[in-house]
Each structure stands twice: as C-alpha cells, then as structure tokens.
Amino acid sequence: MNLALGARTTPRGHTPPTRRTTDRVIPALATLLLLLASTLITFDPEGVGHTAATITNLIFFLGAAAGPILLRATPLRSWIQTSIACALLACTVLAESEKTIFGQFTPADLFFLASYAILGTWFARGAYKLGSYDGLARLDAAASVIGSTLTLWICVLAPLNETPLASGLVWAIYPPLDFVFLVLALHLATDANVLRTSLRWFMVCAAAWTLLDSATAYLAIVYGITTPGPLIDIGYLIAHYALFRSATHPSIGRTRTPSHSNWTRTHPLRDRGIALSTLTISPTILSTLIPSVGTVDTLTRTILISILLTLIFIRLERSMRAITRAEEHSRHQATHDSLTGLANRAALLSELDNRLAHRADPTTPTNEIAVLFIDCDDFKQVNDTWGHAVGDQLLRHIATHIPPHLHPEDLLCRQGGDEFVIITTYTDHAHIDHLARTVAAACANPTTILPGHQHSISLSIGIAHTSPGHPATTDTLLGHADLAMYEAKQRGRGRHIHFDTALAHRATERATIAHHLGHAINHNTITLELHPIHAGPNHQHTHGWQALPHWHHSTLGIVPPERFLPIAEEFGLSETLSTNMLTQAATAIADLRATHPHTPDLYIRINIAADHLRNPDFPRHARHACATANIPHHALHLEINETALTQPQPETLTTLDQLRNDGFPLGIDGFGTGHAPLITFIRRPFHFVKLAQELTHNLDHDPDAPRTIRAIVSLLRSLGITHIAAQGIERTQQATILLNEGIDSVYGPHYSPSTHTTVPTPPAQTT
C-alpha cells in the first residue's frame, strides 16, 4: 500500500523517466506466483498447497517491505514506516502457532495488530498533511464509523449468541480495522490526485481483508469452523498480492511523501458523497435484509441507524450550505472585477438592461437614466513608464475614491482597462454636471505611486442620458457615452462632455474618415504639403520647407491633418503614415536642392509620430530614406511634439539620442502647450524649437502676447537653443512683432502659398 502526498519535481533539462523493463517483469512474476500458489491450494490445500501459500504470502510481504526502499522513495524516514509494517506482516507468517498469549491472542495476532497500528498512523498523518480535517470530513468519518459498526454488529457481533466474548473478540477485531483502512484509503484517494494507482491496489487489499476477515469471524463464531478452506486461503493470497502491487508500483519512486503544499484536492464534495453513500446506505439496506436475533439486536440496530441518519442529514445540510456559498462566490466572481472589486462589464450590461426595462414600463414611474463613461487620461503612458503595478494602483485609487460621492442607487462599474462607468438617475443636467465634477475632483488629488513620486489623475468623462418620450437601449447609451468621452479627450482631456446631435454628426464623420484612412495610407494617397520657411533679414529668404500631410479624398474632399492624424494614432496607423511622410520628405528635399544648386543648405522639416519614436528601428528608417534620396542627414529636420516629452519613455529618449548622433537636426513642435520638463532640454539639447500657434495667433491683438514671446525666447536662448521658429503667420503685424522679438524663421500664408508634392513612392513597408 502506498500514498504520495507530493510530487518530486523533474530536474530542469531532463525528461520524465520512461517505463523500465523491471516495471513489467516484477508484476508479471508476482501474477504467475499467485496463479501457481492458487492452483496448488485448490488441488492440495493441506500439503503442498499450504506450503506454497505460506511461501507466497511471505514473498509478497517481504516484497512490499522492500519496495519503497528499492524504489528510492523519498523521504525514506517516512516510507520506512510502511516497510516496517509490511515486515511485521511477514512475521505473522513465520509465527503461525496455536499457542495463545495475553488471553486469546497469539503472537501472529500481536504482529498483525502492531502492523495495523503503524499503517494506521501513516494513513492518519497523510490525511492530516492533506488538510482534510474540516467539518465535512469529521462528519464523513463519524458516519463511516457508525456504518461500519452497524455492518459488523449485524454480520459478526449479533450472531455471537452464547460464544464467549473474549474468544469472539479475537475474531471480530480484524474486520473493523480492515474497514478503517479501506475508509482511509478511499478518503485519501478521493481527496488527492497523486498515487491514485497505488491507492487503488491497497483498497483492493483492504476490501479483501474486510470481506475475508468478516467471513472467517462469522464461520468461527457461529459454526465453530476455524479452518475455512482453500477459497478463503486463495482470497488472502489475492489480498496480499494487491498489497505487493501497491508497495512496488513505480510511481512510488517518483513521489515524495507528506507535503501539504504539493497536494491538490479533487472534487471532495462529489467523491466523498459517493464514498459516504457506499459506507452508510449499504449497512442500512443490510439491516433490512438480515433479520434481528433478539431484543438487544433490534435496539442496537435502531440506535445505530438513528445516529447514522442524523449524521447523514447534518452532512447533507452542511453540504448544501457549502454548495450555496460556492455558487454565491462564483456569481460574485462572474459579475465583479478581481482587481478593483467593482461590478464588471457583465454586471453593467445586466443592470442597465434592467433599468431601461423598468423605465419602459408605463405602470412604474421612474427617473431618467444617465451613463457617465470615465477614462483615465494618459494611463497607457503611466503603464509604459512606471509599470503595470503602478497602473493597477491608480485603478484601485479611482475605484475607492469615487464610491463615497455616489448615491446608494448609483452603480460604479469597471468597463475594462482604465475605463469606468457610472449608472445614475437624474432630474436635470445640473445634477449630472455636478456629479461629473465631483468624481473628477475626488480622483484629482495627487497620489503616491512610488517612493518620492506622486501622480495626479485626470479623468475624461463622456455623458449620455435618456430623455422623456424617447426610447433607449443599452448599446445606444454606452456607445453615445463612449463617443462623448472620446470628444472630451480631443478637446484637451480632464473635462466632461455631453453627447448631442453635433457630436453624433462628428462621430459619423470620424467613422467615415477612419474607414478610408487605412486604404489611403497603404496606397500612399496622402502626400506632402510644403510651406516655405522664411529666414534671414526681414524674413525675406527661403531657407527650407515645412512638410505637412495633405489628404485629398475623392468623396471626402480635403481632410485637414488635425482631423485624421488623431484617428491614425488611435488605430495604430501613425507609424506607417510617418514612414510614408519621411520617405516623401527625403525625396522632395532632394528635388528641391537639385533645382536650387546655389543654396546648398536647404532643408525640410517633418513631424514624427510619438509611436514611431518608440520604435528602435526608426533611426535606421531615417538613414535609409536619406541614403535612397542621396541627401545628407542635416537636410532632414525631424520635429517631435512637445507632448511626447511630457513624460518621455526610455525608448523615446534612446531614439532621440541615436538620431542626434546620426546628425539629424532635432526640434520641438508646438512648444508652450505640452509642459515638457526643462531637464529634458538641458540633458538633450535640440537644434530648433517651433512655437505653438496658440502663442502667435493673437499676437497683434493681445497686448500681453509680445511680452510672453519675449520671455519664451529668453528662456530658450538661455538653454542654448538659438533657432526659434513660428508657424501659421497670416498678417503683416504678426510678422513684424515676431521679427522684433528675435524669431529667426517663420512660415504661413502671409509669406507664400504652399505647394504639394507629387512624389511617386511605393506603398510603405512597416518593417
């Protein structure tokens, strides 16, 4: 018999052991020995058969004792217990004697009982290591004991009649002990998923012992037959053969013993229920089939059956409660987010469906429903910069700071990722606006994400709501709220927007643009629009060109860059578009330099998408574009939006350093709106800076604007940046002020019209 309570791991780099030849030979020899001994017992039970049975039993017991040692089961100190127990069983064969000691017990009885005690201790330790001593296990054990007691009373003890008690107990003590081993093995086999084959062999042995010892005791007590015959002897041979197979199964050599951490339990409620039914219902049926033999027998049966039924009822009630708790836990897991503990998307859809159905019922007055779709601004950048653990911390921060500001009937859900949804009722728009501002303020306080570093959470919130007399669906409300949230992000983030018809129109238009954008990028129908950059005295000379993407669609017409560039970024197309523009820009400046041979320092400036800067292959793409167009690197000026440097990722900074080392002039586009840290400009000097158009648009109307420009120019020059550009210049007065404030290069409609490139380039490759 054997039980493993944990698996020995296979060393890394080694394959599991294959089945050895001895794994087949030993069972085959044992089977042949069993058949031979059984045959001899059948034909000569008193002579050669008796000797063969004795030798075979001795071999089986000694083999079972040696099995764990020869198989190198670990730890050996635990398996030594089973070896000692099997060795004691071998001693019972050698101690066959009719001479009794200690009353009616023979030396063989003492060896048997000592072996049983050691095996029982080993099994009990295994059950303890498994962690099976819970309430249900104790009930199962009690019911099994009562059931086995009832069986033994009916089959063995009740028929004792006039048999002396001491003599009867010698025969009757073995079946209960055998049955205890069967229960322990069955219990462990149903609760653990290791050494199942070895345990099954031992259960065959224990079951055979129980039946054979019960039959022997019954024959000895009732009929006085102490030598039951060859069939019983063959039965014992089979039992001891099963014990041998259990102790020599190859899995023992690959298994460690009691280790609770390595046990895994398998369907305890289901398998225990099967075992419990076998060990309790069967004795009850047996009590009905076998008539009682007196008043004491009847009373004893009644008491035992009553106790047994009570235990079964308690067990059933506790099992139902355990199943109910498990179902409740399963439902909670199915409807709640594991990270934040909030209701998940499934619960959101169900709740919104129910509320809309309740609203549609004319017999039930109810308020209108509003949905607030919440998105954490710059969450992807936080994840990429600080790691997912910090991102999870921010999500939990949001999940704990919003609920205190909600009404009891409001529901906060985590939609997924960094998106949350609030379902609420409202009476007017002011109520919804107040809730949106409160929620945003609740999360805005800086939170410590790492030692010495705090982060302020900004939320973009989209709002959609039902209106009296207008039907609504779950998909419609959530879709409208999502669109409103996206609009809030487009308008600068950290704000809330209501869905309306104008937004619906823009959403439709945006979807149309998105539908055609991929085709346009893949087929290079988006070209470059070149704006001459003027510099020198009075900004009279053309020193280069600003390249902007230009998309003229056959049905959409001219689509401005500010319309399709955010969509390209959202759908992951910005890197491919940036590669196309880079190739076209290199070809365009090569042609322009060829047509202006007396101006060798002409250059072209092009904006590079933030996604492209995170690609470590981008410097190679830039070098390849210059090599293909046969232009020097300094003719291709690369611009980066200031927002990309607000919290720059390591990959971005590495790419910028590589481009600078390759000789590409680098500049900042839109300076003054992105809040890039000054330390970035100090550690990584840039060749030029282009001011945000918001700083120059009202330059000739705002009396404070020139002073602002002057301060910015002074700051940039103190950082070593001497080339400062302005964009979108439309009026003479703007140009005059910029010239007076030291802006060295400008471009816009005031100076000269833009031109369009018609550079034939193959579809961009994303490699």
PDB file of C-alpha atoms in Angstrom, residues 100-253:
ATOM      1  CA  THR A 100      -2.049 -18.177  22.870  1.00  0.00           C
ATOM      2  CA  ILE A 101      -0.553 -15.419  24.987  1.00  0.00           C
ATOM      3  CA  PHE A 102      -2.275 -12.456  26.581  1.00  0.00           C
ATOM      4  CA  GLY A 103      -5.583 -14.258  26.836  1.00  0.00           C
ATOM      5  CA  GLN A 104      -6.898 -15.409  23.454  1.00  0.00           C
ATOM      6  CA  PHE A 105      -4.279 -13.589  21.323  1.00  0.00           C
ATOM      7  CA  THR A 106      -1.456 -15.466  19.543  1.00  0.00           C
ATOM      8  CA  PRO A 107       1.947 -13.976  18.547  1.00  0.00           C
ATOM      9  CA  ALA A 108       0.638 -13.686  14.987  1.00  0.00           C
ATOM     10  CA  ASP A 109      -2.241 -11.558  16.299  1.00  0.00           C
ATOM     11  CA  LEU A 110       0.199  -9.248  18.039  1.00  0.00           C
ATOM     12  CA  PHE A 111       2.287  -8.859  14.880  1.00  0.00           C
ATOM     13  CA  PHE A 112      -0.896  -8.130  12.898  1.00  0.00           C
ATOM     14  CA  LEU A 113      -2.095  -5.519  15.382  1.00  0.00           C
ATOM     15  CA  ALA A 114       1.339  -3.839  15.533  1.00  0.00           C
ATOM     16  CA  SER A 115       1.420  -3.671  11.743  1.00  0.00           C
ATOM     17  CA  TYR A 116      -2.102  -2.238  11.683  1.00  0.00           C
ATOM     18  CA  ALA A 117      -1.113   0.417  14.239  1.00  0.00           C
ATOM     19  CA  ILE A 118       1.870   1.570  12.141  1.00  0.00           C
ATOM     20  CA  LEU A 119      -0.161   1.651   8.921  1.00  0.00           C
ATOM     21  CA  GLY A 120      -2.974   3.494  10.667  1.00  0.00           C
ATOM     22  CA  THR A 121      -0.529   6.116  11.963  1.00  0.00           C
ATOM     23  CA  TRP A 122       0.922   6.577   8.479  1.00  0.00           C
ATOM     24  CA  PHE A 123      -2.508   6.993   6.889  1.00  0.00           C
ATOM     25  CA  ALA A 124      -3.626   9.410   9.595  1.00  0.00           C
ATOM     26  CA  ARG A 125      -0.515  11.503   9.021  1.00  0.00           C
ATOM     27  CA  GLY A 126      -1.262  11.551   5.329  1.00  0.00           C
ATOM     28  CA  ALA A 127      -4.815  12.754   5.941  1.00  0.00           C
ATOM     29  CA  TYR A 128      -3.508  15.438   8.288  1.00  0.00           C
ATOM     30  CA  LYS A 129      -0.965  16.658   5.748  1.00  0.00           C
ATOM     31  CA  LEU A 130      -3.692  16.774   3.147  1.00  0.00           C
ATOM     32  CA  GLY A 131      -5.609  19.156   5.366  1.00  0.00           C
ATOM     33  CA  SER A 132      -8.732  17.019   5.276  1.00  0.00           C
ATOM     34  CA  TYR A 133      -9.833  17.547   8.857  1.00  0.00           C
ATOM     35  CA  ASP A 134     -12.613  20.000   8.108  1.00  0.00           C
ATOM     36  CA  GLY A 135     -16.175  19.792   9.375  1.00  0.00           C
ATOM     37  CA  LEU A 136     -17.414  17.691   6.479  1.00  0.00           C
ATOM     38  CA  ALA A 137     -14.504  15.267   6.840  1.00  0.00           C
ATOM     39  CA  ARG A 138     -15.298  14.723  10.521  1.00  0.00           C
ATOM     40  CA  LEU A 139     -18.943  14.078   9.694  1.00  0.00           C
ATOM     41  CA  ASP A 140     -17.922  11.653   6.959  1.00  0.00           C
ATOM     42  CA  ALA A 141     -15.596   9.844   9.335  1.00  0.00           C
ATOM     43  CA  ALA A 142     -18.270   9.613  12.033  1.00  0.00           C
ATOM     44  CA  ALA A 143     -20.887   8.346   9.572  1.00  0.00           C
ATOM     45  CA  SER A 144     -18.423   5.825   8.159  1.00  0.00           C
ATOM     46  CA  VAL A 145     -17.585   4.531  11.642  1.00  0.00           C
ATOM     47  CA  ILE A 146     -21.259   4.204  12.562  1.00  0.00           C
ATOM     48  CA  GLY A 147     -21.984   2.494   9.235  1.00  0.00           C
ATOM     49  CA  SER A 148     -19.129   0.042   9.663  1.00  0.00           C
ATOM     50  CA  THR A 149     -20.137  -0.595  13.281  1.00  0.00           C
ATOM     51  CA  LEU A 150     -23.675  -1.363  12.139  1.00  0.00           C
ATOM     52  CA  THR A 151     -22.373  -3.747   9.488  1.00  0.00           C
ATOM     53  CA  LEU A 152     -20.120  -5.547  11.935  1.00  0.00           C
ATOM     54  CA  TRP A 153     -22.872  -5.737  14.538  1.00  0.00           C
ATOM     55  CA  ILE A 154     -25.253  -7.322  12.045  1.00  0.00           C
ATOM     56  CA  CYS A 155     -22.753  -9.714  10.488  1.00  0.00           C
ATOM     57  CA  VAL A 156     -20.441 -10.592  13.379  1.00  0.00           C
ATOM     58  CA  LEU A 157     -21.329  -9.425  16.863  1.00  0.00           C
ATOM     59  CA  ALA A 158     -25.091 -10.011  16.883  1.00  0.00           C
ATOM     60  CA  PRO A 159     -24.744 -13.713  15.922  1.00  0.00           C
ATOM     61  CA  LEU A 160     -22.296 -14.367  18.800  1.00  0.00           C
ATOM     62  CA  ASN A 161     -25.153 -15.680  20.939  1.00  0.00           C
ATOM     63  CA  GLU A 162     -23.519 -17.948  23.527  1.00  0.00           C
ATOM     64  CA  THR A 163     -19.950 -17.572  22.221  1.00  0.00           C
ATOM     65  CA  PRO A 164     -17.588 -16.341  24.960  1.00  0.00           C
ATOM     66  CA  LEU A 165     -16.923 -12.641  24.442  1.00  0.00           C
ATOM     67  CA  ALA A 166     -13.102 -12.882  24.717  1.00  0.00           C
ATOM     68  CA  SER A 167     -12.920 -15.638  22.133  1.00  0.00           C
ATOM     69  CA  GLY A 168     -15.355 -13.831  19.848  1.00  0.00           C
ATOM     70  CA  LEU A 169     -13.444 -10.536  20.028  1.00  0.00           C
ATOM     71  CA  VAL A 170     -10.261 -12.201  18.755  1.00  0.00           C
ATOM     72  CA  TRP A 171     -12.119 -12.985  15.544  1.00  0.00           C
ATOM     73  CA  ALA A 172     -14.242  -9.809  15.472  1.00  0.00           C
ATOM     74  CA  ILE A 173     -11.443  -7.256  15.970  1.00  0.00           C
ATOM     75  CA  TYR A 174      -9.961  -7.630  12.471  1.00  0.00           C
ATOM     76  CA  PRO A 175     -12.926  -6.679  10.238  1.00  0.00           C
ATOM     77  CA  PRO A 176     -13.365  -3.213  11.851  1.00  0.00           C
ATOM     78  CA  LEU A 177      -9.646  -2.483  11.494  1.00  0.00           C
ATOM     79  CA  ASP A 178      -9.662  -3.666   7.886  1.00  0.00           C
ATOM     80  CA  PHE A 179     -12.655  -1.460   7.220  1.00  0.00           C
ATOM     81  CA  VAL A 180     -10.910   1.547   8.789  1.00  0.00           C
ATOM     82  CA  PHE A 181      -8.006   1.097   6.316  1.00  0.00           C
ATOM     83  CA  LEU A 182     -10.469   0.861   3.445  1.00  0.00           C
ATOM     84  CA  VAL A 183     -12.168   4.089   4.571  1.00  0.00           C
ATOM     85  CA  LEU A 184      -8.828   5.916   4.994  1.00  0.00           C
ATOM     86  CA  ALA A 185      -7.577   4.829   1.580  1.00  0.00           C
ATOM     87  CA  LEU A 186     -10.877   5.695  -0.084  1.00  0.00           C
ATOM     88  CA  HIS A 187     -10.973   9.060   1.663  1.00  0.00           C
ATOM     89  CA  LEU A 188      -7.448   9.966   0.602  1.00  0.00           C
ATOM     90  CA  ALA A 189      -7.939   8.666  -2.930  1.00  0.00           C
ATOM     91  CA  THR A 190     -10.995  10.872  -3.416  1.00  0.00           C
ATOM     92  CA  ASP A 191      -9.302  13.944  -1.896  1.00  0.00           C
ATOM     93  CA  ALA A 192      -5.904  13.696  -3.570  1.00  0.00           C
ATOM     94  CA  ASN A 193      -4.787  13.291  -7.138  1.00  0.00           C
ATOM     95  CA  VAL A 194      -1.397  11.621  -6.626  1.00  0.00           C
ATOM     96  CA  LEU A 195      -0.522   7.911  -6.395  1.00  0.00           C
ATOM     97  CA  ARG A 196      -4.074   7.016  -7.361  1.00  0.00           C
ATOM     98  CA  THR A 197      -2.992   3.633  -8.812  1.00  0.00           C
ATOM     99  CA  SER A 198      -1.071   2.608  -5.697  1.00  0.00           C
ATOM    100  CA  LEU A 199      -4.014   3.581  -3.511  1.00  0.00           C
ATOM    101  CA  ARG A 200      -6.418   1.590  -5.665  1.00  0.00           C
ATOM    102  CA  TRP A 201      -4.299  -1.528  -5.219  1.00  0.00           C
ATOM    103  CA  PHE A 202      -4.299  -1.009  -1.454  1.00  0.00           C
ATOM    104  CA  MET A 203      -8.070  -0.510  -1.446  1.00  0.00           C
ATOM    105  CA  VAL A 204      -8.387  -3.897  -3.174  1.00  0.00           C
ATOM    106  CA  CYS A 205      -6.257  -5.355  -0.378  1.00  0.00           C
ATOM    107  CA  ALA A 206      -8.251  -3.642   2.408  1.00  0.00           C
ATOM    108  CA  ALA A 207     -11.596  -4.600   0.859  1.00  0.00           C
ATOM    109  CA  ALA A 208     -10.467  -8.219   0.520  1.00  0.00           C
ATOM    110  CA  TRP A 209      -9.229  -8.239   4.121  1.00  0.00           C
ATOM    111  CA  THR A 210     -12.565  -6.851   5.307  1.00  0.00           C
ATOM    112  CA  LEU A 211     -14.609  -9.468   3.456  1.00  0.00           C
ATOM    113  CA  LEU A 212     -12.300 -12.381   4.283  1.00  0.00           C
ATOM    114  CA  ASP A 213     -11.858 -11.498   7.968  1.00  0.00           C
ATOM    115  CA  SER A 214     -15.616 -10.974   8.321  1.00  0.00           C
ATOM    116  CA  ALA A 215     -16.325 -14.348   6.697  1.00  0.00           C
ATOM    117  CA  THR A 216     -13.687 -16.074   8.817  1.00  0.00           C
ATOM    118  CA  ALA A 217     -15.017 -14.496  12.009  1.00  0.00           C
ATOM    119  CA  TYR A 218     -18.604 -15.414  11.127  1.00  0.00           C
ATOM    120  CA  LEU A 219     -17.702 -19.038  10.400  1.00  0.00           C
ATOM    121  CA  ALA A 220     -15.623 -19.338  13.563  1.00  0.00           C
ATOM    122  CA  ILE A 221     -18.167 -17.687  15.873  1.00  0.00           C
ATOM    123  CA  VAL A 222     -21.401 -19.107  14.508  1.00  0.00           C
ATOM    124  CA  TYR A 223     -20.320 -22.514  13.225  1.00  0.00           C
ATOM    125  CA  GLY A 224     -17.015 -23.068  15.032  1.00  0.00           C
ATOM    126  CA  ILE A 225     -15.118 -23.505  11.742  1.00  0.00           C
ATOM    127  CA  THR A 226     -11.539 -22.278  12.265  1.00  0.00           C
ATOM    128  CA  THR A 227     -10.103 -23.627   9.003  1.00  0.00           C
ATOM    129  CA  PRO A 228     -12.429 -22.187   6.364  1.00  0.00           C
ATOM    130  CA  GLY A 229     -10.864 -23.884   3.346  1.00  0.00           C
ATOM    131  CA  PRO A 230      -8.965 -23.189   0.113  1.00  0.00           C
ATOM    132  CA  LEU A 231     -11.258 -20.433  -1.191  1.00  0.00           C
ATOM    133  CA  ILE A 232     -10.517 -18.257   1.832  1.00  0.00           C
ATOM    134  CA  ASP A 233      -6.788 -19.015   1.505  1.00  0.00           C
ATOM    135  CA  ILE A 234      -6.840 -18.015  -2.165  1.00  0.00           C
ATOM    136  CA  GLY A 235      -8.695 -14.836  -1.215  1.00  0.00           C
ATOM    137  CA  TYR A 236      -5.943 -13.917   1.247  1.00  0.00           C
ATOM    138  CA  LEU A 237      -3.351 -14.593  -1.447  1.00  0.00           C
ATOM    139  CA  ILE A 238      -5.151 -12.141  -3.731  1.00  0.00           C
ATOM    140  CA  ALA A 239      -5.281  -9.541  -0.934  1.00  0.00           C
ATOM    141  CA  HIS A 240      -1.561  -9.873  -0.247  1.00  0.00           C
ATOM    142  CA  TYR A 241      -0.839  -9.767  -3.991  1.00  0.00           C
ATOM    143  CA  ALA A 242      -2.694  -6.427  -4.123  1.00  0.00           C
ATOM    144  CA  LEU A 243      -0.627  -5.192  -1.162  1.00  0.00           C
ATOM    145  CA  PHE A 244       2.557  -6.197  -3.009  1.00  0.00           C
ATOM    146  CA  ARG A 245       1.437  -4.367  -6.176  1.00  0.00           C
ATOM    147  CA  SER A 246       0.597  -1.273  -4.147  1.00  0.00           C
ATOM    148  CA  ALA A 247       4.000  -1.154  -2.426  1.00  0.00           C
ATOM    149  CA  THR A 248       6.012  -1.836  -5.591  1.00  0.00           C
ATOM    150  CA  HIS A 249       4.202   0.462  -8.022  1.00  0.00           C
ATOM    151  CA  PRO A 250       6.786   2.526  -9.998  1.00  0.00           C
ATOM    152  CA  SER A 251       5.160   5.840  -9.113  1.00  0.00           C
ATOM    153  CA  ILE A 252       6.400   5.441  -5.534  1.00  0.00           C
ATOM    154  CA  GLY A 253       9.950   6.032  -6.716  1.00  0.00           C
TER     155      GLY A 253
END
